[in-house]
Amino acid sequence: MLRKGVGHRTTPLRSPGRAERSDRLIDSHGRTIRDLRLSITDRCNFRCTYCMDPDVRFAPPAELLSVKEMLRVVGVCRDMGVKKVRLTGGEPTLHPELERIIAGVAGLGVSDLALTTNGSLLTPEAAARWRDAGLGRVTVSLDTLKPEKMREITRSSTPPARVLEAVEACLGAGLGPVKINAVVVRGFNEEEIEDLAELARIYGADMRFIEFMPLDSARAWESSRLVTAEEIVSRVRARWEMTPLDRAERSETSFNYAFSDGAPGRVGVIASVTRPFCGACSRLRITADGMVRPCLFSRDEWDLRTLLRSGADDAHLKAFLADATWGKQAGHGISEPGFRQPDRPMSAIGG
Ligand code: SF4
């Protein structure tokens, strides 16, 4: 549930000096948006401590975008240059019409359609259906291989083995390369870095470690709990000889390594805090309740839902999205004085 006081813009901004192009998603720092992260629900069956309150209140269903609205937004964004769409949540596999959403987005001709999930509900049958509907790739979140720690961090009864079955289901359905993401929190799971990295070798997957970011609803983030990319990489390299890989594209969020011994899989680190990649950011987010967040750490949001429900035509939607993007902040500003954590927690933004 969104706290009061977050800036909601509902009217286009005509900032001086901005090119009058309302058909492209370009920000005032010269970055072009090509990746849309669409949160399709704020609901989740986990209550991860670095993400969501145990007693979270979800938005009323009427406030969430309908499938028709989601597909309209994706269509408009596609026309404005978006090539990749990632479906997120909350937990997107909880959405009763996920297959219809996948088929709808795939039908709009985006070149890359991916899904981020906690894996708890992902079966081989579901993976095959989603693949047939047009899904291309899956990222599965898994922070620990220890059942007791999994219970502690997710506040759920799902064991790590269930999530690994989901990874196998994705591989079986050809939804690869599968990415496995782990948020590393000091005092919680840094001791498991090597064991988690081994998953890359076992499954031929991309095992990516994410630096802990100040986006938790408990607002308990402290820099002392951050395990840096440097520390993560040095632990992995102490176990295996690793070969650094070039970034596939400038906006790629992780920097990656291959095993020098030729074993399958890669290890990557998403170093948002210590090695920010904002300069090449190509992402735009739309929340399940229809707010445009140009940056994960945006302090302002743009109320697209009201516009969608006010009968606005596509030209108006485009102008609105172009203005929202134009005002995108240069970066997250976590290390800058005066940094303030966004009001909206990660669970209501989507990864
Ligand atoms: S923090 Fe914002 S600008 Fe930086 S990479 Fe993330 S979304 Fe992009």
XYZ file of N, CA and C in Angstrom, residues 201-297:
291
model
N 27.341 -23.894 -11.827
C 28.009 -25.061 -12.421
C 27.045 -26.242 -12.528
N 26.215 -26.400 -11.514
C 25.283 -27.535 -11.474
C 24.214 -27.398 -12.570
N 23.651 -26.174 -12.728
C 22.515 -25.987 -13.645
C 22.885 -25.277 -14.946
N 24.160 -24.870 -15.054
C 24.513 -24.113 -16.256
C 23.761 -22.792 -16.298
N 23.516 -22.260 -15.122
C 22.700 -21.047 -14.996
C 23.586 -19.827 -14.716
N 22.984 -18.661 -14.760
C 23.662 -17.424 -14.342
C 23.317 -17.202 -12.878
N 24.297 -17.391 -12.008
C 24.084 -17.124 -10.583
C 24.502 -15.691 -10.315
N 23.522 -14.831 -9.959
C 23.839 -13.405 -9.783
C 23.616 -12.983 -8.339
N 24.622 -12.353 -7.805
C 24.559 -11.840 -6.440
C 24.203 -10.354 -6.490
N 23.239 -9.956 -5.690
C 22.757 -8.575 -5.687
C 23.168 -7.895 -4.389
N 23.804 -6.748 -4.502
C 24.133 -5.976 -3.301
C 22.826 -5.503 -2.653
N 22.774 -5.577 -1.349
C 21.593 -5.191 -0.571
C 21.322 -3.695 -0.767
N 20.116 -3.362 -1.202
C 19.789 -1.957 -1.496
C 18.770 -1.422 -0.492
N 18.784 -0.128 -0.241
C 17.807 0.464 0.695
C 16.414 0.605 0.077
N 15.727 -0.524 -0.035
C 14.375 -0.527 -0.604
C 13.443 -1.385 0.233
N 13.902 -1.737 1.437
C 13.103 -2.629 2.277
C 11.997 -1.856 2.975
N 10.836 -2.501 3.122
C 9.705 -1.789 3.736
C 9.968 -1.512 5.206
N 10.810 -2.315 5.841
C 11.116 -2.088 7.269
C 12.084 -0.925 7.435
N 12.645 -0.462 6.337
C 13.609 0.650 6.340
C 14.736 0.383 7.334
N 15.188 -0.871 7.276
C 16.242 -1.282 8.222
C 17.602 -1.339 7.543
N 17.656 -0.869 6.288
C 18.917 -0.964 5.555
C 19.998 -0.144 6.243
N 21.165 -0.770 6.375
C 22.339 -0.056 6.881
C 23.515 -0.451 6.003
N 24.425 0.470 5.786
C 25.569 0.149 4.913
C 26.432 -0.949 5.541
N 26.359 -1.080 6.857
C 27.172 -2.129 7.516
C 26.684 -3.526 7.129
N 25.453 -3.627 6.631
C 24.932 -4.948 6.258
C 25.162 -5.244 4.781
N 25.816 -4.324 4.102
C 26.102 -4.498 2.675
C 27.324 -5.392 2.504
N 27.216 -6.417 1.681
C 28.383 -7.206 1.289
C 28.735 -6.725 -0.117
N 29.903 -6.154 -0.264
C 30.214 -5.491 -1.521
C 30.529 -6.474 -2.634
N 30.390 -5.975 -3.853
C 30.722 -6.783 -5.039
C 32.148 -7.292 -4.947
N 33.043 -6.442 -4.490
C 34.454 -6.816 -4.388
C 34.615 -8.034 -3.476
N 33.914 -8.001 -2.359
C 34.003 -9.118 -1.405
C 33.408 -10.390 -2.004
N 32.284 -10.235 -2.682
C 31.617 -11.390 -3.294
C 32.536 -12.028 -4.337
N 33.081 -11.185 -5.214
C 33.939 -11.700 -6.292
C 35.191 -12.359 -5.706
N 35.753 -11.756 -4.680
C 36.992 -12.352 -4.141
C 36.695 -13.702 -3.497
N 35.526 -13.877 -2.902
C 35.185 -15.193 -2.336
C 35.040 -16.231 -3.443
N 34.360 -15.846 -4.520
C 34.149 -16.797 -5.624
C 35.487 -17.141 -6.279
N 36.327 -16.117 -6.462
C 37.618 -16.353 -7.138
C 38.590 -17.119 -6.251
N 38.333 -17.102 -4.953
C 39.181 -17.901 -4.058
C 38.844 -19.382 -4.220
N 37.604 -19.673 -4.672
C 37.187 -21.071 -4.841
C 37.485 -21.586 -6.256
N 37.218 -20.724 -7.265
C 37.434 -21.145 -8.648
C 38.226 -20.076 -9.396
N 38.950 -20.514 -10.381
C 39.560 -19.533 -11.286
C 38.460 -19.030 -12.205
N 38.307 -17.722 -12.283
C 37.201 -17.136 -13.054
C 37.749 -16.216 -14.137
N 37.023 -16.156 -15.243
C 37.407 -15.293 -16.363
C 36.370 -14.181 -16.504
N 36.800 -12.919 -16.361
C 35.833 -11.823 -16.515
C 35.268 -11.797 -17.933
N 34.001 -11.475 -18.055
C 33.351 -11.417 -19.368
C 32.974 -9.976 -19.690
N 33.005 -9.637 -20.953
C 32.550 -8.295 -21.352
C 31.048 -8.206 -21.187
N 30.577 -7.001 -20.935
C 29.131 -6.817 -20.829
C 28.505 -7.033 -22.197
N 27.391 -7.779 -22.244
C 26.707 -8.026 -23.524
C 26.202 -6.703 -24.091
N 25.735 -5.824 -23.207
C 25.332 -4.482 -23.630
C 25.560 -3.509 -22.472
N 25.730 -2.234 -22.806
C 26.102 -1.227 -21.784
C 25.118 -1.204 -20.624
N 23.852 -1.433 -20.910
C 22.842 -1.301 -19.835
C 22.712 -2.565 -19.002
N 23.519 -3.579 -19.301
C 23.410 -4.817 -18.527
C 23.683 -4.517 -17.052
N 22.873 -5.079 -16.167
C 22.997 -4.714 -14.753
C 24.124 -5.457 -14.032
N 24.448 -6.671 -14.491
C 25.477 -7.421 -13.770
C 26.790 -7.453 -14.539
N 27.885 -7.569 -13.801
C 29.147 -7.870 -14.467
C 29.428 -9.345 -14.167
N 29.875 -10.050 -15.172
C 29.851 -11.507 -15.131
C 31.208 -12.168 -15.312
N 31.264 -13.387 -14.812
C 32.478 -14.191 -14.924
C 32.115 -15.586 -15.404
N 33.014 -16.185 -16.180
C 32.869 -17.586 -16.563
C 33.883 -18.393 -15.756
N 33.624 -19.681 -15.616
C 34.565 -20.565 -14.929
C 35.697 -20.881 -15.898
N 36.914 -20.625 -15.478
C 38.059 -20.818 -16.389
C 38.260 -22.282 -16.745
N 37.706 -23.155 -15.944
C 37.876 -24.589 -16.243
C 36.844 -25.084 -17.260
N 36.034 -24.137 -17.785
C 35.095 -24.509 -18.830
C 33.773 -25.039 -18.315
N 33.618 -25.077 -17.006
C 32.337 -25.551 -16.462
C 31.206 -24.651 -16.944
N 30.006 -25.189 -17.063
C 28.877 -24.369 -17.543
C 28.501 -23.314 -16.522
N 27.722 -22.358 -16.993
C 27.208 -21.362 -16.065
C 28.126 -20.165 -15.932
N 27.570 -19.124 -15.355
C 28.325 -17.890 -15.114
C 27.975 -17.372 -13.716
N 28.858 -16.578 -13.185
C 28.590 -15.902 -11.909
C 28.590 -14.406 -12.179
N 27.582 -13.724 -11.678
C 27.503 -12.277 -11.903
C 27.222 -11.541 -10.615
N 27.515 -10.256 -10.637
C 27.222 -9.415 -9.473
C 26.492 -8.161 -9.952
N 25.390 -7.850 -9.292
C 24.657 -6.614 -9.568
C 25.030 -5.658 -8.434
N 26.004 -4.791 -8.746
C 26.610 -3.953 -7.697
C 25.991 -2.562 -7.701
N 24.688 -2.520 -7.429
C 23.964 -1.241 -7.525
C 24.538 -0.174 -6.614
N 25.068 -0.592 -5.458
C 25.508 0.390 -4.460
C 26.959 0.798 -4.690
N 27.846 -0.203 -4.846
C 29.277 0.136 -4.910
C 29.792 0.385 -6.329
N 29.090 -0.161 -7.344
C 29.495 0.095 -8.742
C 28.245 0.404 -9.563
N 27.567 1.519 -9.242
C 26.285 1.799 -9.910
C 26.414 1.870 -11.427
N 25.402 1.430 -12.111
C 25.383 1.373 -13.581
C 24.306 2.305 -14.131
N 24.013 3.347 -13.350
C 22.922 4.248 -13.730
C 23.204 4.994 -15.031
N 24.501 5.218 -15.301
C 24.857 6.025 -16.475
C 24.343 5.443 -17.776
N 24.178 4.121 -17.795
C 23.714 3.473 -19.031
C 22.331 2.870 -18.845
N 21.610 3.338 -17.826
C 20.313 2.721 -17.506
C 19.309 2.885 -18.650
N 18.654 1.793 -18.996
C 17.672 1.820 -20.096
C 16.320 1.330 -19.612
N 16.107 1.390 -18.266
C 14.895 0.813 -17.684
C 13.862 1.846 -17.274
N 12.614 1.443 -17.438
C 11.465 2.216 -16.962
C 10.564 1.212 -16.254
N 9.948 1.623 -15.149
C 9.077 0.710 -14.411
C 7.652 1.221 -14.360
N 6.724 0.275 -14.451
C 5.323 0.615 -14.234
C 4.812 -0.315 -13.160
N 4.257 0.261 -12.125
C 3.839 -0.526 -10.967
C 2.482 -1.176 -11.226
N 2.140 -2.132 -10.393
C 0.884 -2.862 -10.575
C -0.320 -1.930 -10.473
N -0.176 -0.836 -9.715
C -1.295 0.115 -9.600
C -1.163 1.266 -10.590
N -0.311 1.087 -11.617
C -0.316 2.010 -12.747
C 0.488 3.280 -12.574
N 1.511 3.249 -11.722
C 2.387 4.416 -11.565
C 3.660 4.210 -12.381
N 4.078 5.251 -13.062
C 5.341 5.206 -13.814
C 6.462 5.617 -12.877
N 7.469 4.746 -12.756
C 8.651 5.070 -11.936
C 9.851 5.062 -12.874
N 10.309 6.247 -13.282
C 11.449 6.275 -14.216
C 12.685 5.587 -13.650
N 12.849 5.656 -12.325
C 13.994 5.007 -11.679
C 13.484 4.170 -10.508
N 14.205 3.090 -10.225
C 13.847 2.243 -9.084
C 13.751 3.084 -7.812
N 14.610 4.111 -7.727
C 14.670 4.951 -6.524
C 13.941 6.280 -6.701
